[in-house]
Coordinates of C-alpha atoms in Angstrom, one line a residue:
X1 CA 0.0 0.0 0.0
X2 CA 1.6 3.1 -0.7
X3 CA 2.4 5.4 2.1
X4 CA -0.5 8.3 3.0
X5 CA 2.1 11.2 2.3
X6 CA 2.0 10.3 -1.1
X7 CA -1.9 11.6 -0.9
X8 CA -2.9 14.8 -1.9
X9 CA -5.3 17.0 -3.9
X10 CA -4.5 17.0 -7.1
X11 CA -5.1 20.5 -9.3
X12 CA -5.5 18.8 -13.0
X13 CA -6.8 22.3 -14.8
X14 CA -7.0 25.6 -13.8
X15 CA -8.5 28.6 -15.8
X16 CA -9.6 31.5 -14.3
X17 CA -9.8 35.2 -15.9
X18 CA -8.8 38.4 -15.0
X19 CA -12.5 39.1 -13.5
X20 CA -12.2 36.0 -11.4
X21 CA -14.8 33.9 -13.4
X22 CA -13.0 30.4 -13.9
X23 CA -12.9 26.9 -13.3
X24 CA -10.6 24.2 -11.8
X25 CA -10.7 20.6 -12.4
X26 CA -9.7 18.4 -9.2
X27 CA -9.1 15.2 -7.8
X28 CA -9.5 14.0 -4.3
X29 CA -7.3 11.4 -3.0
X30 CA -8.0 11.5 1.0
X31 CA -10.6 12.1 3.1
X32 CA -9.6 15.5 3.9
X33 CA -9.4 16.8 0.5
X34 CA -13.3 16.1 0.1
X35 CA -13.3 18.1 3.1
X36 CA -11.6 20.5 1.4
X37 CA -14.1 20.7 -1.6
X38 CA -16.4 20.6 0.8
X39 CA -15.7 24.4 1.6
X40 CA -14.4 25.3 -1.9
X41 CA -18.1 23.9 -3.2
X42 CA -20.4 27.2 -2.5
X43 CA -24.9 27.0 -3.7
X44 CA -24.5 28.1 -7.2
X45 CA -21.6 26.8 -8.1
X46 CA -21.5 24.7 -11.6
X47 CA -19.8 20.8 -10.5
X48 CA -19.7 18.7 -13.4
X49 CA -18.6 15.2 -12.4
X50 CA -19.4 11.6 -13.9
X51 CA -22.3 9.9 -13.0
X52 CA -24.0 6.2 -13.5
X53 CA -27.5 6.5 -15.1
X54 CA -30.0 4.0 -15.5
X55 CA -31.3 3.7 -19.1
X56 CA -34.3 1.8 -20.0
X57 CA -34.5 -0.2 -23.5
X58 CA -36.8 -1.4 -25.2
X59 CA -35.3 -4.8 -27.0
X60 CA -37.2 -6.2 -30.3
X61 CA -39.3 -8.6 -28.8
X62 CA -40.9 -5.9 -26.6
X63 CA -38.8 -6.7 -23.2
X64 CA -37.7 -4.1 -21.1
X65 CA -33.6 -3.8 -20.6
X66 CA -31.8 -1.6 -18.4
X67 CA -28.6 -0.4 -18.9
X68 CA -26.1 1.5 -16.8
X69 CA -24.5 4.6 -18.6
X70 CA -21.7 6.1 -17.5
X71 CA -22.4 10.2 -18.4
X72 CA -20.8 13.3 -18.0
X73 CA -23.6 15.4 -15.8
X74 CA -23.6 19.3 -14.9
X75 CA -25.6 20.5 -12.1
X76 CA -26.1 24.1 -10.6
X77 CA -25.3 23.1 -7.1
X78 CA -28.2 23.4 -4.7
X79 CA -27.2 21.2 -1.6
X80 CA -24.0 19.8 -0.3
X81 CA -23.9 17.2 2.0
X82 CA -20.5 15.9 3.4
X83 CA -20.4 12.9 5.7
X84 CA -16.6 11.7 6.3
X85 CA -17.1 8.1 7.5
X86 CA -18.6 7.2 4.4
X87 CA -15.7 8.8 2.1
X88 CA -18.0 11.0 -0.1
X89 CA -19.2 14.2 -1.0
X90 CA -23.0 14.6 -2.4
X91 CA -24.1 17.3 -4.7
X92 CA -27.8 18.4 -5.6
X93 CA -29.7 20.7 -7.8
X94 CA -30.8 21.1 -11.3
X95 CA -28.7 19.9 -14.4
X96 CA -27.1 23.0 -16.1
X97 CA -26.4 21.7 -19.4
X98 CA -28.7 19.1 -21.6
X99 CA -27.2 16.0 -22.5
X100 CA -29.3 12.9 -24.6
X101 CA -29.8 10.7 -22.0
X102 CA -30.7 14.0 -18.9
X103 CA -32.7 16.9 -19.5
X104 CA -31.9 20.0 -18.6
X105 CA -33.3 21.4 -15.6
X106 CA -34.4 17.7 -13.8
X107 CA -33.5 17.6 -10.7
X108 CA -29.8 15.5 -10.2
X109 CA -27.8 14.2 -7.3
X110 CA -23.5 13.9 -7.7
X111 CA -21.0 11.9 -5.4
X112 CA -18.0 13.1 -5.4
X113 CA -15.6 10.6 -4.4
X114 CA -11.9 9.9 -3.8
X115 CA -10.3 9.0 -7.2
X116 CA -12.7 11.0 -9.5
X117 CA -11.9 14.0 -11.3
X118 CA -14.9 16.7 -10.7
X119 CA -14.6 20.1 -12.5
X120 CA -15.6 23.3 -10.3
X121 CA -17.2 26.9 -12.1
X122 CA -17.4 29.8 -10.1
X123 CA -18.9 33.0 -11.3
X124 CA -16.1 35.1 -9.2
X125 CA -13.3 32.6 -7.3
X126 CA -12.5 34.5 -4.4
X127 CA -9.2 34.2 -2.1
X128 CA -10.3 32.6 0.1
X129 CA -11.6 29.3 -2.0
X130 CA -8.2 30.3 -4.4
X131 CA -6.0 29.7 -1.2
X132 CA -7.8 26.2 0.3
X133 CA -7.1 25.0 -3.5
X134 CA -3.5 25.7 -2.8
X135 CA -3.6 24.4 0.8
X136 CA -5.3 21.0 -0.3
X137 CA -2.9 20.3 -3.0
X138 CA 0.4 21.0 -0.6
X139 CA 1.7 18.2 0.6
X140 CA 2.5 19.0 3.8
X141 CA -0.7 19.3 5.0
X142 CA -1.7 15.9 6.1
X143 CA -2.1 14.2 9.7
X144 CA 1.4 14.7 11.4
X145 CA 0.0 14.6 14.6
X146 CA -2.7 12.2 16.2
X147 CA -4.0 11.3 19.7
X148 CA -5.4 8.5 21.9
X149 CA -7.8 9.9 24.2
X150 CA -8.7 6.5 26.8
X151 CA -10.3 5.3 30.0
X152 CA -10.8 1.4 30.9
X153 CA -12.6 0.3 28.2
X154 CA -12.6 3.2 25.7
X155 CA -10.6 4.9 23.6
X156 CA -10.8 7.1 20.8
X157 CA -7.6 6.7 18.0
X158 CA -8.0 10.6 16.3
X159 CA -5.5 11.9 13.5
X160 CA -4.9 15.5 14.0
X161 CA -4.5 17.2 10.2
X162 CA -4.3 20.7 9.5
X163 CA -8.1 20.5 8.2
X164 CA -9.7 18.1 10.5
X165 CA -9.6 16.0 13.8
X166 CA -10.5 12.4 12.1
X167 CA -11.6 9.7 14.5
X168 CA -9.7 6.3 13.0
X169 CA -11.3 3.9 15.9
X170 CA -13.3 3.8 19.0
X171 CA -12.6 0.8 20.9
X172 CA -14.7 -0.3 23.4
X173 CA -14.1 -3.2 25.7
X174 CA -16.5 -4.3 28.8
X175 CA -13.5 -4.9 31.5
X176 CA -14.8 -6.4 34.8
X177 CA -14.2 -4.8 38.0
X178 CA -10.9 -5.3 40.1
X179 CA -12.4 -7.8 42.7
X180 CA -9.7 -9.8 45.2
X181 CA -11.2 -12.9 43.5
X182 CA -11.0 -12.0 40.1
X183 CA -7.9 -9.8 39.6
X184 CA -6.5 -12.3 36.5
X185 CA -10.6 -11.5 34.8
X186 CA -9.6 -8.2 34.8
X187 CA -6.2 -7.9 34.1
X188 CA -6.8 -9.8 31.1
X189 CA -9.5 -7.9 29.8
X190 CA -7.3 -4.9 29.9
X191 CA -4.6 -6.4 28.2
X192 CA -7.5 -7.1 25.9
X193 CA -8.3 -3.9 25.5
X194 CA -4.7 -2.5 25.4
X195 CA -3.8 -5.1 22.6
X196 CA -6.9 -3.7 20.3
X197 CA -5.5 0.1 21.0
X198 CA -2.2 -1.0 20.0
X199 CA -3.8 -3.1 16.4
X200 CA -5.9 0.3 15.8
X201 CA -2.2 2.5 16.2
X202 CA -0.8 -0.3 13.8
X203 CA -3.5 0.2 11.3
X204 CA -4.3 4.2 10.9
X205 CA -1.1 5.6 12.3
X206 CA 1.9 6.4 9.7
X207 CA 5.0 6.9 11.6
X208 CA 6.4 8.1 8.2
X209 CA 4.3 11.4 8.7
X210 CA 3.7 11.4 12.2
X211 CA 5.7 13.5 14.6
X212 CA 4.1 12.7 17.8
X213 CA 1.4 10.4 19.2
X214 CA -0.1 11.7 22.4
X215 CA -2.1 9.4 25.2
X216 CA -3.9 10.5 27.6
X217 CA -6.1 9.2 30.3
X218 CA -8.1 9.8 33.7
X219 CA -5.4 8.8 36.4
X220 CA -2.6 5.5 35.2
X221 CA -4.6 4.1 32.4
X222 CA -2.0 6.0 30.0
X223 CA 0.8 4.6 31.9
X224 CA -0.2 1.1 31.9
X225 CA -0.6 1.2 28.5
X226 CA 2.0 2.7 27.6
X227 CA 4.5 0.3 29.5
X228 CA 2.1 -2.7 28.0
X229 CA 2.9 -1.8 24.4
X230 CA 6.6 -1.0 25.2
X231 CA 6.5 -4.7 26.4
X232 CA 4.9 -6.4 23.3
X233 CA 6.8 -4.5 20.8
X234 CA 9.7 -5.9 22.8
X235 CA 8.2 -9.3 22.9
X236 CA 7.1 -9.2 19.5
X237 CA 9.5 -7.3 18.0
X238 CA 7.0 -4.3 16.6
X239 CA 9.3 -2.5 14.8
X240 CA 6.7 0.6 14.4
X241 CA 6.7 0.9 18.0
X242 CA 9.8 0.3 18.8
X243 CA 12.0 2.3 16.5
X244 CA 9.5 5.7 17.2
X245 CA 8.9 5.1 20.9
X246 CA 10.1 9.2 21.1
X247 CA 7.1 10.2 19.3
X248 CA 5.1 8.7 21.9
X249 CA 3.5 11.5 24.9
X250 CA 1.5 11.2 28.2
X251 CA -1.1 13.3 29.0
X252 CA -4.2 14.4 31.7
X253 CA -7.6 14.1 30.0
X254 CA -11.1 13.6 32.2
X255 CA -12.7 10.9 30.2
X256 CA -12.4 8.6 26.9
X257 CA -14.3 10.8 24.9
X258 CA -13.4 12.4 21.6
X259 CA -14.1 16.1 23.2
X260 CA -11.7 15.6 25.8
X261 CA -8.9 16.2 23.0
X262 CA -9.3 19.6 23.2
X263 CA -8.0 19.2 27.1
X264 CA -5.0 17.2 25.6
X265 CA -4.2 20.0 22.7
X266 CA -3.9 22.8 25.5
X267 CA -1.7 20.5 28.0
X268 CA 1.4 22.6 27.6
X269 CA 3.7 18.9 27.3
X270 CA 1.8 18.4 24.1
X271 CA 1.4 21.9 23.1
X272 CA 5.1 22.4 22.8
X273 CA 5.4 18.8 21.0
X274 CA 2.8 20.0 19.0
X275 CA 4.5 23.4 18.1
X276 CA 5.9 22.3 14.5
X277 CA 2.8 20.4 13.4
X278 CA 0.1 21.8 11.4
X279 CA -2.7 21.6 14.6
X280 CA -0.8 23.5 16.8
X281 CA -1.4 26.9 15.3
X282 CA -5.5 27.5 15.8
X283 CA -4.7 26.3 19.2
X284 CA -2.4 28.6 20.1
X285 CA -4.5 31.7 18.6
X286 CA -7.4 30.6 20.6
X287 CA -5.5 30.1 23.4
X288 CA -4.0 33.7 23.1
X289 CA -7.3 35.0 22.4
X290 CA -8.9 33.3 26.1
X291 CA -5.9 34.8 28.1
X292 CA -6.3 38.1 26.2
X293 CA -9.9 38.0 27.5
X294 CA -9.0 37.5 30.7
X295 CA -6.2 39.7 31.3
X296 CA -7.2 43.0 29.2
X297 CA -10.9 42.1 27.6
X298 CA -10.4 45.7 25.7
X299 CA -8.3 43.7 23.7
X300 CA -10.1 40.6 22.9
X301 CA -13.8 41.1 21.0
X302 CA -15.8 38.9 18.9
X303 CA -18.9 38.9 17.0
X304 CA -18.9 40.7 13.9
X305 CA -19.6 44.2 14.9
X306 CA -17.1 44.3 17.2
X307 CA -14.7 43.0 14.8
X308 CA -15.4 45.1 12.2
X309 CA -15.3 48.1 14.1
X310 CA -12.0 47.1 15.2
X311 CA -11.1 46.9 12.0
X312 CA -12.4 49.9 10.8
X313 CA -9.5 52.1 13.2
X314 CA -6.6 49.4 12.0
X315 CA -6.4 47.8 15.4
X316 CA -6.9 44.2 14.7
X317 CA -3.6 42.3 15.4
X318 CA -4.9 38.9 14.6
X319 CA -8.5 37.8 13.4
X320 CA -9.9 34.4 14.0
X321 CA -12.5 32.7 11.8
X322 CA -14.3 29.9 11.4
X323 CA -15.0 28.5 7.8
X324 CA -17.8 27.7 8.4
X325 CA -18.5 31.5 7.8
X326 CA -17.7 31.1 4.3
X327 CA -20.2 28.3 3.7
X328 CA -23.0 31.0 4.1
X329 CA -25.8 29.9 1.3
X330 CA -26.4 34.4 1.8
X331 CA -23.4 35.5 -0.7
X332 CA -24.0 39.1 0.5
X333 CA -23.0 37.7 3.9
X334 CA -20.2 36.1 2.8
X335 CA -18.9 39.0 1.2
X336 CA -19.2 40.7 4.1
X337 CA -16.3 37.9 5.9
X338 CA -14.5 38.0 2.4
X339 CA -14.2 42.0 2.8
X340 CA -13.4 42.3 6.4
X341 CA -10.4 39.7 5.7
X342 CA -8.9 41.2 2.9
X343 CA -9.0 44.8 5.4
X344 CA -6.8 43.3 8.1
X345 CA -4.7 41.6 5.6
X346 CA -4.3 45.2 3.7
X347 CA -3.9 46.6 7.5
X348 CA -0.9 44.1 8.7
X349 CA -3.2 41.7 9.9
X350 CA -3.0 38.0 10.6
X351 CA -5.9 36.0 9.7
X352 CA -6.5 32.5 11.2
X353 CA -9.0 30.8 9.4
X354 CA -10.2 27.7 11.7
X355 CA -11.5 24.2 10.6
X356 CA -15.3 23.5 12.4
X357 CA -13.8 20.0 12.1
X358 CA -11.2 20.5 14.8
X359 CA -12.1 20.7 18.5
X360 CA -10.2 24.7 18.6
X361 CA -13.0 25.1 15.6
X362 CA -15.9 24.3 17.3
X363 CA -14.7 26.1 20.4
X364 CA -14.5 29.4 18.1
X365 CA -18.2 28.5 16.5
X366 CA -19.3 28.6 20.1
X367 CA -18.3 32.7 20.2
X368 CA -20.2 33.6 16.8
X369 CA -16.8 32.3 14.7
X370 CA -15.2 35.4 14.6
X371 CA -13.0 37.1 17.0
X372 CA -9.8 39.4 17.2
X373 CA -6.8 40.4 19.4
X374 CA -6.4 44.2 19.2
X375 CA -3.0 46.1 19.1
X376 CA -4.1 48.2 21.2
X377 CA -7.2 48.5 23.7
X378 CA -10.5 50.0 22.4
X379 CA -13.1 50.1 25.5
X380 CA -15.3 52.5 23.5
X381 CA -16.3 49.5 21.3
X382 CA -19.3 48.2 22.9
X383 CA -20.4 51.7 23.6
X384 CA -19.9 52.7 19.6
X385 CA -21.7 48.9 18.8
X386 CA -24.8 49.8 21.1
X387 CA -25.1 53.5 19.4
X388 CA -25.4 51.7 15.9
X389 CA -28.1 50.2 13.9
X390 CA -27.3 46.1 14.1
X391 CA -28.4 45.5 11.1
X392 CA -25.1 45.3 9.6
X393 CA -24.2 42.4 11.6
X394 CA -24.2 39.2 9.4
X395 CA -24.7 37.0 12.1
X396 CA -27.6 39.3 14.2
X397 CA -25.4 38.5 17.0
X398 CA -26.0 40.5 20.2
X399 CA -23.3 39.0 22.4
X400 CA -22.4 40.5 25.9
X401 CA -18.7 40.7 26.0
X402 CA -18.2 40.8 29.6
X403 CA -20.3 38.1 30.4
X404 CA -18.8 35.8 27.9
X405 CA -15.3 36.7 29.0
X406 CA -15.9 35.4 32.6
X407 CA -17.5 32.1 31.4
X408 CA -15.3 31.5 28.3
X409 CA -12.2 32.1 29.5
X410 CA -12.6 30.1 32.6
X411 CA -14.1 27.5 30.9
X412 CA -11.2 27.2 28.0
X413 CA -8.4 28.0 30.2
X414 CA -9.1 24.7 32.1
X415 CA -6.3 22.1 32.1

């Protein structure tokens, strides 16, 4: 099997003219480049991509045949659905060009799977969709990272790419309880248990790419597991697990669960492993943007009118979004995030443009999806904001600062 870093979105055309109105013609090859089209894909886009249609035929002797066609459909898209366990993408809407066997107009659905070339049109590509075409197809960006978050009997194997927090496995195991009489029943169900952990690292985990593999655990879980598969790959010579034991980190986290990662990505043992994988950056941001809260909130807003007003007097240091923004079906609204990017870019800005796939996304979701760090304080802000007409705000958002700054913070800054 060839190696996943091999993998990556492939860019087969590109034309796009000078007033932005263009296509591309793509290729997925992983998961997380579907995830990718996923967010390049906007309502009214033109995807043409083959598809299998059933054709009815009537033979000579009057019987009915069916045939399966391969065809070249168009559709103006009208729905995207994106569902990651299964592998594939799902288009709707009405076909956009006639061909003999579709009419134009009927109603069509499209998979867009790995392996398939699908051609994108755009009335106006804008930067943000131009730059996750150039993010997808870079190499670099796939899973260097990846995490077992575990209790006795559960564990969840996640791959942390620069797009996405994947889940690879759950493992669940029912493990007795440590009675005087039957501490071999339970000692052997753990081993159990550890051994399937260990099978699921051996399956999804590609030392090639990975730089670190944190565990973490409620109390000594991690470290009897860890010292269990130190001992098999001895036993058994594992060669995976011995030769990148280094890559291997302990952690805190309160439960099995896949949202406990997000305890794990801010453990500071982790977060400076972490600091030259792809993952690590969103955290920090956010992380900056909690203690910025906390310690000067004049510095730290969110919600779009406070962002934009921020903007709107060059303060804005660094601006966090979600891109889920960008997914808006309202393009007026999405021109609105499009514009206020481009003016902190223009003004020195950083932009951060979080995935809603990763635990640091969904935290950000949580606070409207957008947010800043200031240069400078601006307590006149929410004064200014309550003088004006909300309308402007995409999101109708009518957020209390100071109340979200107590609860947030506290909450995020917990480790």
């Amino acid at each position: 099997t060839s190696s996943s870093h091999d993998l990556k979105m492939k860019l087969l055309k590109k034309f796009i003219d000078k007033d932005g109105h263009g296509h591309v013609v793509l290729r997925a090859e992983e998961t997380e480049d579907l995830w990718h089209a996923y967010h390049i894909i906007a309502i009214g886009d033109t995807v043409t991509a083959s598809s299998i249609r059933k054709i009815q035929k009537e033979s000579a002797t009057g019987s009915i045949d069916t045939d399966r066609v391969k065809v070249s459909v168009s559709i103006t898209v009208a729905k995207v659905d994106f569902d990651p366990a299964s592998e594939t993408m799902r288009l709707s809407g009405p076909v956009a060009v006639e061909n003999k066997f579709i009419k134009m107009g009927a109603f069509h659905t499209l998979d867009v799977e790995l392996n398939k070339n699908f051609t994108v049109e755009k009335a106006e590509w804008d930067p943000i969709a131009l730059d996750r075409i150039a993010t997808a197809c870079e190499p670099a960006h796939h899973a260097d990272a990846a995490a077992i978050v575990m209790s006795e009997g559960l564990a969840h194997l996640c791959l942390l790419t620069q797009g996405m927090t994947i889940v690879k496995s759950k493992i669940e195991t029912a493990i007795p309880r440590k009675r005087k009489s039957a501490i071999s029943g339970h000692e052997k169900a753990l081993h159990r248990f550890f051994d399937a952990v260990m099978q699921a690292i051996l399956r999804h985990v590609d030392f090639t790419v990975v730089k670190v593999l944190a565990i973490a655990s409620p109390g000594f879980t991690k470290d009897q597991f860890l010292a269990y598969i130190n001992a098999e790959a001895l036993r058994q010579d594992i060669r995976p697990i011995i030769e990148n034991k280094g890559k291997f980190i302990l952690a805190h986290s309160s439960s099995g669960h896949k949202h406990a990662l997000q305890e794990v990505l801010r453990d500071p043992t982790v977060a400076a492993k972490l600091e030259d994988t792809q993952a690590a950056g969103e955290v920090r941001a956010l992380g900056e943007f909690y203690q910025m809260l906390k310690v000067e909130p004049d510095r730290a807003f969110y919600g779009f009118n406070h962002v934009k007003l921020a903007q709107e007097r060059q303060a804005v240091q660094t601006l966090l979004l979600t891109d889920e923004l960008f997914r808006a079906a309202d393009i007026a609204r999405r021109k609105q995030y499009l514009e206020l990017v481009e003016a902190v870019k223009d003004g020195g800005g950083e932009v951060r443009l979080f995935s809603s796939m990763h635990p640091s996304g969904e935290q950000l979701q949580k606070l409207t999806g957008v947010a800043a760090i200031l240069r400078f304080p601006m307590p006149d802000i929410e004064d200014e904001d309550e003088d004006q007409v909300s309308e402007e705000d995409p999101d109708e958002e009518e957020d209390d600062h100071d109340e979200a700054s107590s609860e947030e913070s506290d909450e995020s800054l917990e480790i």
